[in-house]
Coordinates of C-alpha atoms in Angstrom, one line a residue:
M115 CA 12.0 6.6 3.9
I116 CA 8.9 5.0 2.5
E117 CA 5.7 6.9 3.2
I118 CA 2.6 4.8 3.4
I119 CA -0.9 6.4 3.6
L120 CA -3.8 4.2 4.4
Y121 CA -7.0 5.7 3.1
K122 CA -9.9 4.8 5.4
R123 CA -13.6 5.5 5.9
V124 CA -15.8 4.4 8.8
A125 CA -16.5 1.1 7.0
G126 CA -12.8 0.3 6.6
N127 CA -9.8 0.6 4.1
V128 CA -10.5 2.2 0.7
G129 CA -7.1 2.6 -0.7
F130 CA -3.4 3.5 -0.1
C131 CA -0.5 5.6 -1.3
V132 CA 3.1 4.3 -1.2
S133 CA 6.0 6.6 -2.1
G134 CA 9.7 7.0 -1.4
H135 CA 12.6 4.6 -0.9
A136 CA 13.6 2.8 2.3
G137 CA 17.4 3.2 2.0
F138 CA 17.8 0.0 4.0
E139 CA 20.3 -1.3 1.4
E140 CA 21.7 -0.2 -1.9
T141 CA 19.4 -0.2 -5.0
G142 CA 18.7 -3.8 -6.1
K143 CA 19.3 -5.3 -2.7
D144 CA 16.8 -3.3 -0.6
I145 CA 14.5 -6.0 0.9
V146 CA 12.3 -3.3 2.6
C147 CA 11.6 -1.6 -0.7
A148 CA 11.0 -4.9 -2.5
S149 CA 8.6 -6.1 0.2
V150 CA 6.6 -2.9 0.1
S151 CA 6.5 -2.9 -3.7
V152 CA 5.4 -6.5 -3.9
L153 CA 2.5 -5.9 -1.5
A154 CA 1.3 -2.8 -3.2
I155 CA 1.5 -4.2 -6.7
N156 CA 0.0 -7.5 -5.7
T157 CA -2.9 -5.8 -3.9
V158 CA -3.8 -3.7 -7.0
N159 CA -3.5 -6.7 -9.3
A160 CA -5.6 -8.9 -7.0
I161 CA -8.4 -6.4 -6.8
K162 CA -8.3 -6.0 -10.6
S163 CA -8.2 -9.8 -11.2
F164 CA -10.6 -11.1 -8.5
T165 CA -13.3 -8.4 -8.3
D166 CA -15.4 -6.1 -10.5
D167 CA -14.7 -3.2 -8.2
R168 CA -13.6 0.1 -9.7
F169 CA -10.7 2.1 -8.5
S170 CA -8.4 4.9 -9.5
L171 CA -4.7 4.2 -9.9
Q172 CA -1.9 6.7 -10.3
Y173 CA 1.8 5.7 -10.4
D174 CA 5.1 7.2 -11.6
E175 CA 8.6 6.0 -12.5
D176 CA 9.9 7.0 -9.0
G177 CA 7.8 4.1 -7.5
K178 CA 4.8 6.1 -6.2
I179 CA 1.6 4.1 -6.2
D180 CA -1.7 5.8 -5.3
M181 CA -4.8 3.7 -5.4
M182 CA -8.4 4.6 -4.3
M183 CA -11.6 2.6 -4.5
K184 CA -14.3 4.5 -6.5
A185 CA -17.4 2.9 -5.0
T186 CA -18.6 0.5 -2.4
L187 CA -16.1 -2.3 -1.9
S188 CA -16.9 -5.9 -2.3
P189 CA -16.0 -8.2 0.6
T190 CA -13.0 -9.5 -1.4
S191 CA -11.6 -6.0 -2.0
Q192 CA -12.0 -5.2 1.7
V193 CA -10.1 -8.4 2.7
L194 CA -7.3 -7.6 0.2
L195 CA -6.9 -4.0 1.5
D196 CA -7.0 -5.3 5.1
T197 CA -4.3 -7.8 4.1
F198 CA -2.2 -4.9 2.6
E199 CA -2.4 -3.0 5.9
L200 CA -1.5 -6.1 7.9
G201 CA 1.6 -6.7 5.6
M202 CA 2.7 -3.1 5.8
T203 CA 2.3 -3.1 9.5
S204 CA 4.3 -6.3 9.8
I205 CA 7.2 -4.8 7.7
Y206 CA 7.1 -1.6 9.9
E207 CA 7.3 -3.6 13.1
E208 CA 10.2 -5.6 11.7
Y209 CA 12.3 -2.7 10.3
G210 CA 11.2 0.2 12.4
H211 CA 10.9 4.0 12.1
D212 CA 14.1 4.5 10.1
Y213 CA 12.7 3.0 6.9
I214 CA 8.9 3.2 6.9
N215 CA 6.3 5.7 8.1
I216 CA 2.6 4.7 8.1
K217 CA -0.2 7.3 8.3
I218 CA -4.0 6.9 8.3
E219 CA -6.0 9.4 6.4
E220 CA -9.7 9.5 6.7
V221 CA -11.4 10.2 3.3

């Protein structure tokens, strides 16, 4: 199962952690894992490319990605993190409780 934690403050999203594997299909054919991975990696890359905002990023070879903004977010970063949440929620709604779990953690 993929575990997704959305890090939030009163002002909105400030980061996320994605870990685990969906088990929807065999390795290399798992569209749930691929979808989640693309959204997570693209969000990090977009914030890095399109903003000057600072963030911490930790990842490992098992596919865990943990990203947290370090300071006040620009409007662009906020939109990108909100878009990440929308995408993850859409995947969750499509594939259900067996493959993805989403939690919100106030930080």
